[in-house]
Amino acid sequence: MSEEPTFERFLAAVRGTNPFRSHRITDVGGGEATVESIHKSAFTKLVRVVQDAAKEPISIGALLIGAPGVGKSHLLARLFQWAGEDRATVVYLHNILASPERMLRYVLNATVSDLAGHRGSDYTQSRLYTVLNRAVIRTGALKGRRMMTGPKEIEARKEALARLGAKIDPQNAVIPVLNAFLTGTSHASLGDAGAEKRAQAAVLWLSGETLGPDEARLLDQAAGEDGLALADDAAVERVLHVLAHLCALAELPLVLCLDQIDNLDAEAVRALMSYAHALLDRAKHLVVIVSGVKQSMLSLRTGEVIPAAAWDRIAERILELHMVSPEEARAILEGRLDAALSGFEEKEIEELNAARKRDRLFPLGSGWLERRLDGVQELRPRDAILWARDRWEAQQDRLAAVGGKRWLKEWPGPEREPKEPGGRLEDVIDAEVKKKLVEGTTRRRLQQASLPPDEDNLASLTHHLLARCAGKGASTLLSVEHATAKRRGKAAPAHHLVAKEKRADGVIVTTGVTFLCAPSGHGARLPLQRMVEDTKHTDKRILVTDEERRPLRLGGAGKAAYDALCKLGRQRFLHLHLDFAGHAELDSLVGLLGAARSHDLEIEHPRGQYRKVTEAEVMASFERQSLLLAHPLLRELLTEEIVKGGGDSTPPPAWDPQQTREHIMAELSWRLGLMAKELAQIFASRKKLHERRFPEVWSHIKKTAQALHDEGHVHATATDDDLFVQLRGKK
């Protein structure tokens, strides 16, 4: 049971958490406090861009630039929150990595995944379902019928959407599939399992996936020899155009946010910007926001990585964020404190309210901030938050040293001597790299729809990492090639990647790697047959499947091919079952390198001084910590060693899962939010557990919080190696 907030509980909260620990946005949909006055002009311009595209049959490109830490991702988070109030459909795309030939298809896959969500059994809660229903209502196409879910009403919505489609999809290629999604989802909500499969097939087709005969029949279409799929980039564009137009008719204009694109390598940036240019030229009612560090973006332009014509189109509206004033910095800190302490103030804890009346910046202190800002004309929001983080830690140390009553009586207390430099530079870099990798993986885990199962994305991520290791260090890898995607008139390659390794005995081993995320047995057949037939070019073949979301499905011919591969033996064929965490880890590793490339990865060394971490330093940290070798797929290609992958072998905790869930919900019931670490500290204290078990407790709390997040009870945000957890609906 939850205890009522008291002064002692407030002190425990000060000891256990730090509201300034996070200084960057990792989840634009999170409930982190924002200050409306910060970058108000830029935000107003951004809102006007969205409103203009909603009213007129035009598409607009907007470029958001600024130095690292000035608040670009915070501004996009504010736009997302604004849009969520029945104003727009914002899709946030980060770390978009695919081969250039398939970049547009991956953008579509990620967009549809975001709109439909990753839970096929609950499409009624998706934004795509909302958009379709609103479109037929707002345009009057439903002709006065009420929004009910009976068979007649579902048929009426189907006919209404078809009428709209005659205008926005004259080729009648996309609307019938959207109608299959609409009617399938509606009937599924009435308990029709077959209808649910139809809705799932529609989402797969809209995402650019290849359907087999069974799935195609659900959409009243026929699959050819290669299956049913969007034929080319023009067909992919058509889906995006129709979605954008429907969003406008629903009065929820579509906004694609391509954040931190300068994290990508030059080839990926060129392809992504070329496709963005084409979309803006041919679509209607679409907004594409491209965000990046100013210095990096200008370098991409002057180096002609982004062609002049594409730049002019995506930078039709330029919004540059600058540093903030001391007054604005204070407002940011006050906003964070108001959010963190609101639950205690609402319960009228006398000691806290009295302290906050004396000084709105309690427990940081106005005097402390004035001293920090002495002589400062402008600064980054990130700097102010980092200062506050350190100040909060100083108050934690003081509280631990003298106890709660004396701490409050003597507050703000003596100035703390500056801490010594935080160890060796390499150690500080390693600690930051490890935290950010955990944060990136957890962020994707909490937002699975943002990283859909995709063969080309997996291949591109793997190639990106392996290419940096070829011929270096203790790696056995000599080279790795990424086979180009299938082109018209050419046969598809047998493998996505071909790697050459040199064994200890000097023998050169060629390994072909095939990634398979096919939603049907039909989609698996041809790739497996090509692997079987490739007898001349490779010594070993590796099949990588998404075991968690797209486990291998086999029809008759596919099973025969798979059995033939298995007969080769483990030294010549390996089936690596990758779970979602394995995919997310690859994404996080690449994302961290990208952050360093765009000068957006910083450490504090020595204490109070911040420096950027380079790509070379990140790679060196990967090597020191064996982070690449810890991944089962990368290890297999870097060591010429067979390693089993996937799965979590951690034994289940000895605590009742339901009690843990109740503990989390009870503690959150009277506060804005808590770090998982603080929840774990409270849990361990009540259970009287030995401190050596704390890592186990912390892990258990995080997993339970992730499950509650998936179920929609709480909202969890990845913050370094921890989670910030809030009740849903509390802001």
XYZ file of C-alpha atoms in Angstrom:
731
model
C 0.000 0.000 0.000
C 1.112 3.568 -0.722
C 2.117 5.818 2.145
C 0.793 9.386 2.210
C 3.366 12.013 1.203
C 5.140 13.381 4.252
C 8.236 15.449 4.856
C 10.192 12.232 5.362
C 8.948 10.902 2.041
C 9.992 14.176 0.405
C 13.476 13.772 1.855
C 13.573 10.223 0.535
C 12.651 11.528 -2.909
C 15.452 14.114 -2.814
C 17.913 11.400 -1.849
C 16.718 8.913 -4.437
C 16.169 10.819 -7.670
C 17.388 13.811 -9.639
C 14.922 15.667 -11.909
C 17.845 17.173 -13.824
C 19.519 13.917 -14.707
C 18.098 13.963 -18.240
C 19.345 16.823 -20.381
C 18.150 15.592 -23.779
C 14.879 14.369 -25.248
C 14.776 10.639 -25.976
C 11.004 10.322 -26.336
C 9.024 13.119 -27.984
C 5.840 11.588 -26.624
C 6.994 11.743 -23.022
C 5.545 13.982 -20.355
C 8.690 15.961 -19.528
C 8.005 19.513 -18.403
C 8.527 22.226 -21.008
C 8.530 26.014 -20.749
C 6.365 27.698 -23.373
C 8.376 30.908 -23.420
C 11.583 29.150 -24.513
C 12.075 29.383 -28.309
C 8.511 30.680 -28.517
C 9.049 32.415 -31.861
C 10.474 29.274 -33.508
C 7.679 27.134 -32.120
C 5.040 29.573 -33.394
C 6.613 29.461 -36.870
C 6.667 25.660 -36.780
C 2.995 25.507 -35.840
C 2.189 27.952 -38.642
C 3.976 25.676 -41.136
C 1.754 22.761 -40.101
C -1.379 24.888 -40.267
C -0.478 26.218 -43.727
C -0.037 22.701 -45.111
C -3.389 21.694 -43.616
C -5.270 24.521 -45.309
C -3.661 24.546 -48.751
C -2.886 21.684 -51.200
C 0.837 22.214 -50.760
C 3.716 20.472 -49.024
C 6.289 22.367 -47.016
C 9.842 21.577 -45.994
C 11.198 23.035 -42.756
C 14.820 22.936 -41.587
C 15.438 23.073 -37.835
C 19.058 23.818 -36.954
C 21.141 24.986 -34.013
C 24.146 24.085 -31.902
C 24.135 20.867 -29.841
C 22.141 21.291 -26.666
C 20.084 24.355 -27.655
C 16.779 22.456 -27.619
C 15.986 21.151 -31.112
C 14.578 17.822 -29.910
C 12.753 19.625 -27.085
C 11.062 21.824 -29.693
C 9.979 18.747 -31.660
C 8.669 17.238 -28.427
C 6.577 20.362 -27.870
C 5.245 20.050 -31.420
C 4.334 16.414 -30.737
C 2.507 17.393 -27.549
C 0.720 20.241 -29.352
C -0.301 17.891 -32.176
C -1.634 15.363 -29.679
C -4.325 17.861 -28.691
C -6.369 17.004 -31.802
C -4.276 19.149 -34.156
C -1.910 17.095 -36.307
C -0.396 13.658 -36.983
C 3.307 13.862 -36.154
C 5.561 10.915 -36.984
C 8.987 11.135 -35.357
C 11.683 9.260 -37.284
C 15.164 8.941 -35.817
C 18.234 7.029 -37.000
C 16.652 6.121 -40.351
C 19.202 3.723 -41.808
C 18.765 1.576 -44.903
C 20.565 0.989 -48.174
C 20.095 3.972 -50.541
C 17.950 1.938 -52.936
C 15.476 1.077 -50.172
C 15.583 4.247 -48.096
C 12.130 5.461 -49.163
C 10.615 2.038 -48.512
C 12.063 2.019 -45.001
C 10.679 5.523 -44.344
C 7.260 4.182 -45.362
C 7.687 1.099 -43.165
C 8.621 3.206 -40.138
C 5.803 5.686 -40.804
C 3.062 3.071 -41.137
C 4.454 1.187 -38.137
C 4.234 4.385 -36.102
C 0.677 5.137 -37.261
C -0.638 1.597 -36.841
C 1.405 0.569 -33.803
C 3.086 -2.809 -33.321
C 0.167 -4.542 -31.596
C -2.038 -6.062 -34.284
C -4.764 -6.987 -31.816
C -5.446 -3.385 -30.813
C -5.588 -1.366 -34.030
C -8.691 0.471 -32.776
C -6.305 2.490 -30.586
C -4.020 3.381 -33.485
C -3.675 6.804 -35.041
C -4.292 5.323 -38.488
C -7.738 4.079 -37.429
C -8.519 7.493 -35.950
C -7.467 9.310 -39.130
C -9.616 7.140 -41.407
C -12.714 7.525 -39.251
C -12.239 11.259 -38.840
C -11.705 11.725 -42.568
C -15.070 10.216 -43.471
C -16.790 12.225 -40.710
C -15.172 15.641 -41.246
C -15.745 15.560 -45.002
C -19.388 14.548 -44.660
C -18.745 11.401 -46.699
C -20.519 9.329 -44.048
C -23.753 11.187 -44.884
C -25.069 11.709 -41.393
C -24.636 8.199 -40.030
C -23.505 7.931 -36.449
C -20.125 6.441 -35.565
C -21.193 3.005 -34.387
C -19.602 -0.406 -34.829
C -22.537 -2.436 -36.095
C -22.239 -4.212 -39.470
C -24.335 -1.582 -41.275
C -22.295 1.281 -39.863
C -19.022 -0.460 -40.774
C -20.259 -0.948 -44.351
C -21.304 2.707 -44.496
C -17.787 3.800 -43.466
C -16.315 1.527 -46.116
C -18.466 3.122 -48.820
C -17.658 6.617 -47.520
C -13.912 5.971 -47.664
C -14.267 4.570 -51.184
C -16.009 7.792 -52.247
C -13.152 9.845 -50.838
C -10.682 7.580 -52.613
C -12.130 8.388 -56.015
C -10.678 11.884 -55.608
C -7.388 11.294 -53.827
C -6.471 7.856 -55.220
C -7.722 7.820 -58.825
C -5.762 4.636 -59.574
C -7.697 2.939 -56.738
C -4.493 1.252 -55.558
C -4.262 2.349 -51.916
C -7.816 3.072 -50.735
C -9.040 -0.559 -51.071
C -6.234 -1.670 -48.744
C -6.969 1.141 -46.293
C -10.589 0.018 -46.402
C -9.491 -3.530 -45.588
C -7.689 -2.096 -42.567
C -10.695 0.014 -41.533
C -13.301 -2.733 -41.862
C -10.977 -5.461 -40.590
C -10.181 -3.474 -37.456
C -13.837 -2.621 -36.880
C -15.009 -6.235 -37.254
C -12.093 -7.461 -35.140
C -13.298 -5.238 -32.296
C -16.492 -7.314 -32.425
C -14.503 -10.524 -31.944
C -13.936 -11.592 -35.568
C -10.461 -13.199 -35.620
C -10.466 -13.462 -39.404
C -11.089 -9.727 -39.701
C -8.087 -9.069 -37.486
C -5.898 -11.015 -39.925
C -7.262 -8.896 -42.778
C -6.299 -5.709 -40.935
C -2.821 -7.110 -40.281
C -2.390 -8.003 -43.954
C -3.384 -4.451 -44.895
C -0.768 -2.971 -42.543
C 1.906 -5.243 -44.023
C 1.075 -4.178 -47.588
C 0.932 -0.492 -46.651
C 4.350 -0.891 -44.980
C 5.910 -2.151 -48.211
C 6.118 -5.783 -47.124
C 5.700 -8.748 -49.489
C 2.542 -10.798 -48.974
C 2.049 -14.441 -49.866
C -1.071 -15.903 -51.531
C -2.996 -16.350 -48.264
C -2.438 -12.767 -47.109
C -3.134 -11.397 -50.598
C -6.509 -13.163 -50.697
C -7.464 -11.392 -47.473
C -7.135 -8.164 -49.466
C -9.050 -9.621 -52.433
C -5.882 -9.623 -54.531
C -3.656 -12.265 -56.114
C 0.036 -12.798 -55.377
C 2.383 -13.500 -58.266
C 5.487 -15.656 -58.240
C 7.334 -13.082 -56.126
C 4.321 -12.323 -53.913
C 2.205 -9.171 -53.629
C 4.024 -5.939 -52.793
C 4.424 -2.312 -53.782
C 6.159 -2.546 -57.139
C 8.535 0.430 -57.010
C 9.327 3.801 -55.450
C 6.413 5.402 -57.297
C 4.024 2.991 -55.580
C 5.676 3.708 -52.217
C 5.257 7.439 -52.790
C 1.613 6.919 -53.696
C 0.892 5.371 -50.293
C 2.514 8.312 -48.510
C 0.621 10.784 -50.703
C -2.738 9.162 -49.922
C -1.974 9.015 -46.196
C -1.012 12.703 -46.191
C -4.198 13.680 -48.026
C -6.401 11.648 -45.680
C -4.720 13.201 -42.652
C -5.530 16.640 -44.072
C -9.175 15.652 -44.666
C -9.287 14.477 -41.051
C -7.924 17.911 -40.040
C -4.878 16.149 -38.624
C -2.143 17.097 -41.164
C 0.744 14.652 -41.548
C 4.135 15.822 -40.296
C 7.274 13.711 -40.818
C 10.062 14.722 -38.408
C 13.463 13.493 -39.576
C 15.493 14.267 -36.468
C 19.295 14.325 -36.262
C 19.801 13.297 -39.881
C 23.409 14.487 -39.638
C 24.004 11.395 -37.503
C 23.854 9.341 -40.727
C 26.735 8.765 -43.117
C 26.949 10.800 -46.319
C 25.426 8.170 -48.605
C 22.401 7.696 -46.353
C 21.888 11.470 -45.984
C 22.024 11.949 -49.751
C 19.440 9.242 -50.378
C 17.124 10.361 -47.571
C 17.182 14.021 -48.649
C 16.624 13.134 -52.299
C 13.517 11.175 -51.368
C 12.333 13.960 -49.057
C 12.746 16.383 -51.960
C 10.669 14.159 -54.254
C 7.939 13.718 -51.656
C 7.638 17.451 -51.088
C 7.479 18.144 -54.817
C 4.711 15.653 -55.515
C 2.656 15.292 -52.317
C -0.069 17.547 -50.954
C -0.753 18.553 -47.339
C 2.566 17.141 -46.113
C 5.157 18.722 -43.824
C 8.701 17.339 -43.662
C 10.827 18.715 -40.819
C 14.548 18.003 -41.064
C 16.550 18.597 -37.892
C 20.280 18.622 -37.263
C 23.270 20.426 -35.777
C 23.852 23.650 -37.700
C 27.568 23.108 -38.318
C 27.037 19.547 -39.548
C 24.079 20.453 -41.758
C 25.940 23.323 -43.403
C 28.902 20.998 -44.027
C 26.555 18.530 -45.736
C 25.284 21.354 -47.919
C 28.666 22.859 -48.853
C 30.065 19.391 -49.514
C 27.112 18.769 -51.859
C 26.064 15.696 -49.898
C 22.691 17.429 -49.932
C 22.211 18.726 -53.508
C 21.279 22.388 -53.920
C 17.799 21.626 -55.279
C 17.013 19.298 -52.370
C 18.344 21.827 -49.862
C 16.165 24.603 -51.277
C 13.070 22.403 -50.955
C 13.660 20.971 -47.481
C 14.854 24.366 -46.212
C 11.891 26.287 -47.591
C 11.338 27.476 -44.022
C 14.470 27.720 -41.844
C 14.158 27.792 -38.075
C 17.403 28.369 -36.223
C 17.519 27.959 -32.467
C 19.947 30.039 -30.456
C 21.191 29.979 -26.894
C 18.911 31.254 -24.152
C 19.150 34.188 -21.763
C 19.841 33.822 -18.025
C 16.181 34.609 -17.353
C 15.098 31.808 -19.689
C 17.558 29.418 -18.065
C 15.965 30.148 -14.689
C 12.504 29.482 -16.170
C 13.681 26.078 -17.420
C 14.911 25.105 -13.964
C 11.737 26.383 -12.291
C 9.652 24.326 -14.727
C 11.532 21.143 -13.888
C 11.237 21.803 -10.147
C 7.527 22.596 -10.370
C 6.914 19.307 -12.140
C 9.099 17.266 -9.780
C 7.682 18.707 -6.547
C 4.034 19.217 -7.478
C 2.858 16.004 -5.818
C 4.360 17.041 -2.488
C 3.109 20.624 -2.703
C -0.415 19.433 -3.480
C -0.389 17.483 -0.198
C 0.551 20.711 1.590
C 3.709 19.486 3.237
C 4.386 22.470 5.481
C 8.192 22.385 5.429
C 8.393 22.145 1.645
C 5.785 24.805 0.925
C 7.448 27.248 3.314
C 10.836 26.688 1.671
C 9.358 27.125 -1.827
C 7.667 30.378 -0.805
C 11.013 31.735 0.359
C 12.806 30.592 -2.797
C 11.091 29.208 -5.891
C 14.317 27.445 -6.827
C 14.452 25.402 -3.621
C 16.325 23.109 -3.157
C 18.749 24.502 -5.782
C 18.664 28.103 -4.571
C 18.401 31.446 -6.362
C 21.701 32.594 -4.895
C 23.484 29.569 -6.353
C 22.057 30.260 -9.806
C 22.968 33.943 -9.658
C 26.558 33.016 -8.900
C 26.634 30.523 -11.784
C 25.195 33.102 -14.173
C 27.479 35.929 -13.079
C 28.865 37.473 -16.269
C 26.978 35.022 -18.517
C 25.073 36.686 -21.376
C 23.642 33.519 -22.959
C 23.940 29.764 -22.564
C 22.588 26.448 -23.824
C 19.562 24.954 -22.056
C 21.646 21.798 -21.705
C 24.263 23.707 -19.686
C 21.685 25.043 -17.233
C 20.261 21.544 -16.694
C 23.730 20.070 -16.156
C 24.510 22.751 -13.572
C 21.249 21.942 -11.803
C 22.066 18.232 -11.898
C 25.347 18.886 -10.075
C 23.692 21.243 -7.604
C 21.031 18.650 -6.785
C 23.775 16.079 -6.173
C 25.478 18.517 -3.805
C 22.241 18.849 -1.842
C 21.938 15.054 -1.750
C 25.433 14.840 -0.243
C 24.597 17.515 2.317
C 21.325 15.788 3.231
C 23.119 12.474 3.713
C 25.766 14.109 5.894
C 23.622 16.103 8.345
C 20.096 14.630 8.161
C 16.822 16.127 7.033
C 16.002 18.586 9.835
C 19.439 20.179 9.958
C 19.692 20.217 6.162
C 16.475 22.207 5.894
C 17.300 24.496 8.837
C 20.753 25.390 7.471
C 19.761 25.337 3.803
C 21.361 26.206 1.422
C 24.331 25.292 3.591
C 28.020 25.808 2.829
C 29.258 25.717 -0.726
C 30.569 22.296 -1.683
C 34.139 22.072 -2.823
C 34.367 21.190 -6.521
C 34.721 17.486 -7.086
C 37.962 16.141 -8.378
C 38.129 15.195 -12.065
C 36.079 12.056 -12.647
C 38.898 9.608 -13.227
C 40.804 8.878 -16.410
C 39.409 10.258 -19.664
C 38.954 6.743 -21.067
C 36.969 5.670 -18.008
C 34.647 8.666 -18.274
C 34.074 8.004 -21.980
C 33.426 4.300 -21.318
C 30.864 5.075 -18.628
C 29.017 7.552 -20.858
C 29.071 5.200 -23.855
C 27.680 2.328 -21.798
C 24.887 4.485 -20.353
C 23.882 5.864 -23.743
C 23.825 2.401 -25.310
C 21.487 1.165 -22.588
C 19.350 4.285 -23.024
C 19.110 3.835 -26.791
C 18.183 0.164 -26.524
C 15.597 0.841 -23.831
C 14.078 3.713 -25.822
C 13.461 1.407 -28.774
C 12.102 -1.253 -26.428
C 9.566 1.218 -25.068
C 8.643 2.405 -28.580
C 8.829 -0.785 -30.620
C 6.837 0.704 -33.486
C 9.721 3.120 -34.129
C 11.982 0.209 -35.121
C 9.899 -2.143 -37.291
C 11.216 -5.555 -38.355
C 13.059 -4.864 -41.601
C 15.666 -6.967 -43.389
C 17.432 -4.063 -45.094
C 17.616 -2.009 -41.916
C 19.207 -4.955 -40.067
C 21.670 -5.499 -42.891
C 22.549 -1.793 -43.062
C 23.099 -1.513 -39.300
C 25.280 -4.627 -39.258
C 27.303 -3.513 -42.271
C 27.790 -0.034 -40.788
C 29.422 -1.529 -37.675
C 31.399 -4.322 -39.315
C 32.890 -2.060 -41.987
C 34.652 -0.098 -39.241
C 36.271 -3.250 -37.870
C 37.544 -4.860 -41.085
C 41.303 -5.395 -40.973
C 41.683 -3.736 -37.585
C 42.587 -4.864 -34.077
C 42.162 -8.487 -33.109
C 39.204 -8.975 -35.432
C 39.353 -11.860 -37.897
C 37.250 -9.808 -40.363
C 39.076 -8.758 -43.527
C 36.212 -7.197 -45.504
C 32.436 -6.988 -45.677
C 30.250 -6.078 -48.639
C 26.614 -5.004 -48.618
C 24.895 -6.437 -51.688
C 22.742 -3.899 -53.520
C 18.994 -4.294 -53.424
C 17.153 -6.018 -56.229
C 16.937 -3.904 -59.360
C 14.663 -4.262 -62.332
C 15.878 -7.036 -64.618
C 18.471 -8.373 -62.176
C 18.223 -11.364 -59.891
C 18.240 -10.701 -56.177
C 21.579 -11.465 -54.464
C 21.868 -14.670 -52.474
C 22.909 -12.758 -49.344
C 22.604 -9.266 -47.915
C 26.181 -9.285 -46.636
C 29.297 -11.166 -47.726
C 32.155 -11.200 -45.200
C 35.694 -12.522 -45.524
C 37.507 -13.687 -42.382
C 40.997 -15.010 -41.792
C 41.218 -17.878 -39.328
C 44.148 -18.399 -36.994
C 45.495 -21.059 -39.373
C 45.560 -18.528 -42.232
C 42.576 -19.960 -44.121
C 40.245 -17.345 -45.664
C 36.566 -18.071 -44.915
C 33.787 -16.387 -46.909
C 30.459 -16.043 -45.097
C 27.141 -15.013 -46.609
C 24.597 -13.418 -44.246
C 20.886 -13.327 -45.099
C 18.363 -11.419 -42.995
C 14.798 -12.663 -43.135
C 11.783 -10.833 -41.675
C 9.155 -12.245 -44.045
C 5.622 -12.205 -42.609
C 4.682 -15.399 -44.488
C 6.088 -18.710 -45.594
C 5.834 -17.515 -49.192
C 8.184 -14.630 -48.449
C 10.770 -16.974 -46.935
C 10.838 -19.436 -49.837
C 12.914 -17.589 -52.431
C 15.586 -16.217 -50.035
C 16.125 -19.703 -48.585
C 16.320 -21.266 -52.026
C 18.917 -18.687 -53.098
C 20.965 -19.559 -50.011
C 20.836 -23.265 -50.917
C 21.880 -22.604 -54.509
C 24.861 -20.431 -53.519
C 27.452 -23.212 -53.481
C 30.366 -21.429 -55.177
C 30.720 -18.077 -53.465
C 30.560 -18.844 -49.739
C 32.056 -21.331 -47.305
C 29.494 -20.623 -44.612
C 25.948 -19.282 -44.627
C 24.200 -17.464 -41.781
C 20.463 -16.936 -41.612
C 19.327 -14.173 -39.222
C 15.648 -14.000 -38.286
C 13.627 -11.751 -35.994
C 12.631 -14.468 -33.564
C 10.511 -12.230 -31.347
C 8.353 -10.399 -33.915
C 8.758 -12.313 -37.177
C 9.742 -15.913 -36.397
C 10.575 -18.008 -39.432
C 7.462 -19.324 -41.169
C 7.880 -22.093 -43.718
C 5.687 -23.503 -46.437
C 6.460 -26.733 -48.249
C 9.181 -25.395 -50.587
C 10.637 -23.172 -47.890
C 10.880 -26.058 -45.450
C 12.677 -28.185 -48.032
C 15.227 -25.415 -48.581
C 15.676 -24.852 -44.851
C 16.175 -28.587 -44.248
C 18.819 -28.651 -47.001
C 20.698 -25.832 -45.267
C 20.522 -27.575 -41.890
C 22.059 -30.704 -43.400
C 25.210 -28.700 -44.129
C 26.068 -28.830 -40.417
C 26.821 -26.066 -37.913
C 30.232 -25.275 -39.358
C 28.671 -24.375 -42.712
C 25.216 -23.106 -41.733
C 24.046 -21.168 -38.710
C 20.520 -19.954 -37.987
C 20.820 -17.039 -35.578
C 17.568 -16.203 -33.772
C 17.709 -12.478 -33.010
C 15.282 -11.005 -30.491
C 14.098 -7.392 -30.468
C 16.831 -6.419 -28.020
C 19.413 -7.665 -30.515
C 17.969 -5.406 -33.227
C 17.731 -2.450 -30.834
C 21.344 -2.926 -29.694
C 22.576 -2.668 -33.283
C 20.522 0.499 -33.732
C 21.851 1.976 -30.493
C 25.488 1.245 -31.384
C 25.112 2.945 -34.770
C 23.153 5.829 -33.248
C 25.915 6.541 -30.752
C 28.514 6.720 -33.521
C 26.217 9.091 -35.381
C 25.804 11.337 -32.353
C 29.593 11.611 -32.120
C 29.809 12.358 -35.861
C 27.421 15.293 -35.533
C 29.286 16.602 -32.451
C 26.318 15.857 -30.200
C 27.957 13.481 -27.711
C 29.563 15.172 -24.731
C 31.218 14.210 -21.483
C 32.228 16.145 -18.409
C 35.993 15.943 -17.904
C 37.365 17.344 -15.728
C 34.382 18.142 -13.502
C 32.612 21.280 -14.712
C 34.184 21.212 -18.186
C 32.443 19.631 -21.173
C 34.102 18.216 -24.246
C 32.817 16.437 -27.327
C 33.543 12.751 -27.878
C 34.752 11.834 -31.370
C 33.756 8.824 -33.476
C 37.248 7.403 -33.068
C 36.943 7.661 -29.282
C 33.556 5.904 -29.370
C 34.976 3.064 -31.457
C 37.928 2.781 -29.086
C 35.470 2.552 -26.193
C 33.522 -0.178 -28.002
C 36.762 -2.130 -28.281
C 37.862 -1.590 -24.676
C 34.485 -2.749 -23.375
C 34.053 -5.528 -25.976
C 30.627 -4.088 -26.783
C 30.599 -5.306 -30.380
C 31.758 -8.759 -29.373
C 28.917 -8.902 -26.837
C 26.400 -8.934 -29.687
C 25.847 -12.492 -30.970
C 25.724 -11.597 -34.669
C 28.703 -9.225 -34.618
C 30.730 -11.684 -32.556
C 30.089 -14.420 -35.090
C 31.537 -12.253 -37.881
C 34.426 -10.793 -35.891
C 35.812 -13.929 -34.256
C 35.033 -16.846 -36.581
C 33.308 -18.443 -33.616
C 29.808 -19.907 -33.424
C 27.776 -18.397 -30.616
C 24.172 -19.078 -29.733
C 22.084 -15.908 -29.729
C 18.844 -14.518 -28.433
C 16.905 -15.126 -25.277
C 17.224 -13.895 -21.744
C 18.610 -16.508 -19.366
C 18.130 -14.382 -16.238
C 16.143 -16.434 -13.710
C 12.805 -14.988 -12.658
C 12.820 -12.901 -9.464
C 11.674 -14.362 -6.193
C 8.985 -11.695 -5.791
C 5.332 -11.815 -6.714
C 5.050 -9.901 -10.030
C 1.626 -8.583 -9.069
C 3.024 -7.116 -5.852
C 5.712 -5.363 -7.857
C 3.144 -3.894 -10.232
C 1.049 -2.688 -7.296
C 4.150 -1.169 -5.687
C 4.937 0.871 -8.816
C 1.361 2.044 -9.342
C 0.935 2.987 -5.673
C 4.139 5.021 -5.515
C 3.209 6.876 -8.707
C -0.323 7.600 -7.527
C 0.649 10.787 -5.693
C 3.723 11.994 -7.580
C 4.411 13.213 -11.095
C 6.955 10.465 -11.643
C 9.892 8.512 -10.270
C 13.076 7.014 -11.562
C 13.029 3.200 -11.593
C 16.086 3.306 -9.374
C 14.171 5.158 -6.667
C 11.258 2.741 -7.006
C 13.771 -0.069 -6.544
C 15.282 1.589 -3.467
C 11.855 1.887 -1.818
C 11.032 -1.701 -2.787
C 14.317 -3.073 -1.416
C 13.914 -1.116 1.828
C 10.434 -2.501 2.458
C 11.562 -6.031 1.665
C 14.641 -5.550 3.886
C 16.872 -6.904 1.123
C 20.651 -6.929 1.353
C 22.344 -4.224 -0.713
C 24.129 -6.812 -2.847
C 20.725 -7.742 -4.293
C 19.968 -4.187 -5.393
C 21.050 -4.676 -9.061
C 18.631 -7.609 -9.255
C 15.813 -5.523 -7.738
C 16.520 -2.577 -10.051
C 16.444 -4.823 -13.116
C 13.184 -6.395 -11.938
C 11.556 -2.984 -11.401
C 12.637 -1.792 -14.857
C 11.232 -4.872 -16.570
C 7.946 -4.544 -14.709
C 7.743 -0.842 -15.578
C 8.352 -1.688 -19.243
C 5.492 -4.192 -19.112
C 3.183 -1.590 -17.542
C 4.267 0.847 -20.274
C 3.373 -1.687 -22.984
C -0.048 -2.180 -21.401
C -0.702 1.556 -21.316
C -0.817 1.970 -17.514
C 2.353 4.088 -17.221
C 4.623 6.062 -19.503
C 8.306 5.176 -19.215
C 11.114 7.244 -20.712
C 14.660 5.951 -21.195
C 17.188 8.095 -19.300
C 20.790 6.890 -19.430
C 20.697 3.400 -17.870
C 17.443 4.056 -16.006
C 13.747 4.781 -16.648
C 11.633 7.766 -15.647
C 8.140 6.401 -14.951
C 4.854 8.355 -14.852
C 1.210 7.415 -14.606
C -0.573 7.761 -17.942
C -2.450 10.995 -18.287
C -0.393 12.914 -15.709
C 1.534 15.833 -17.157
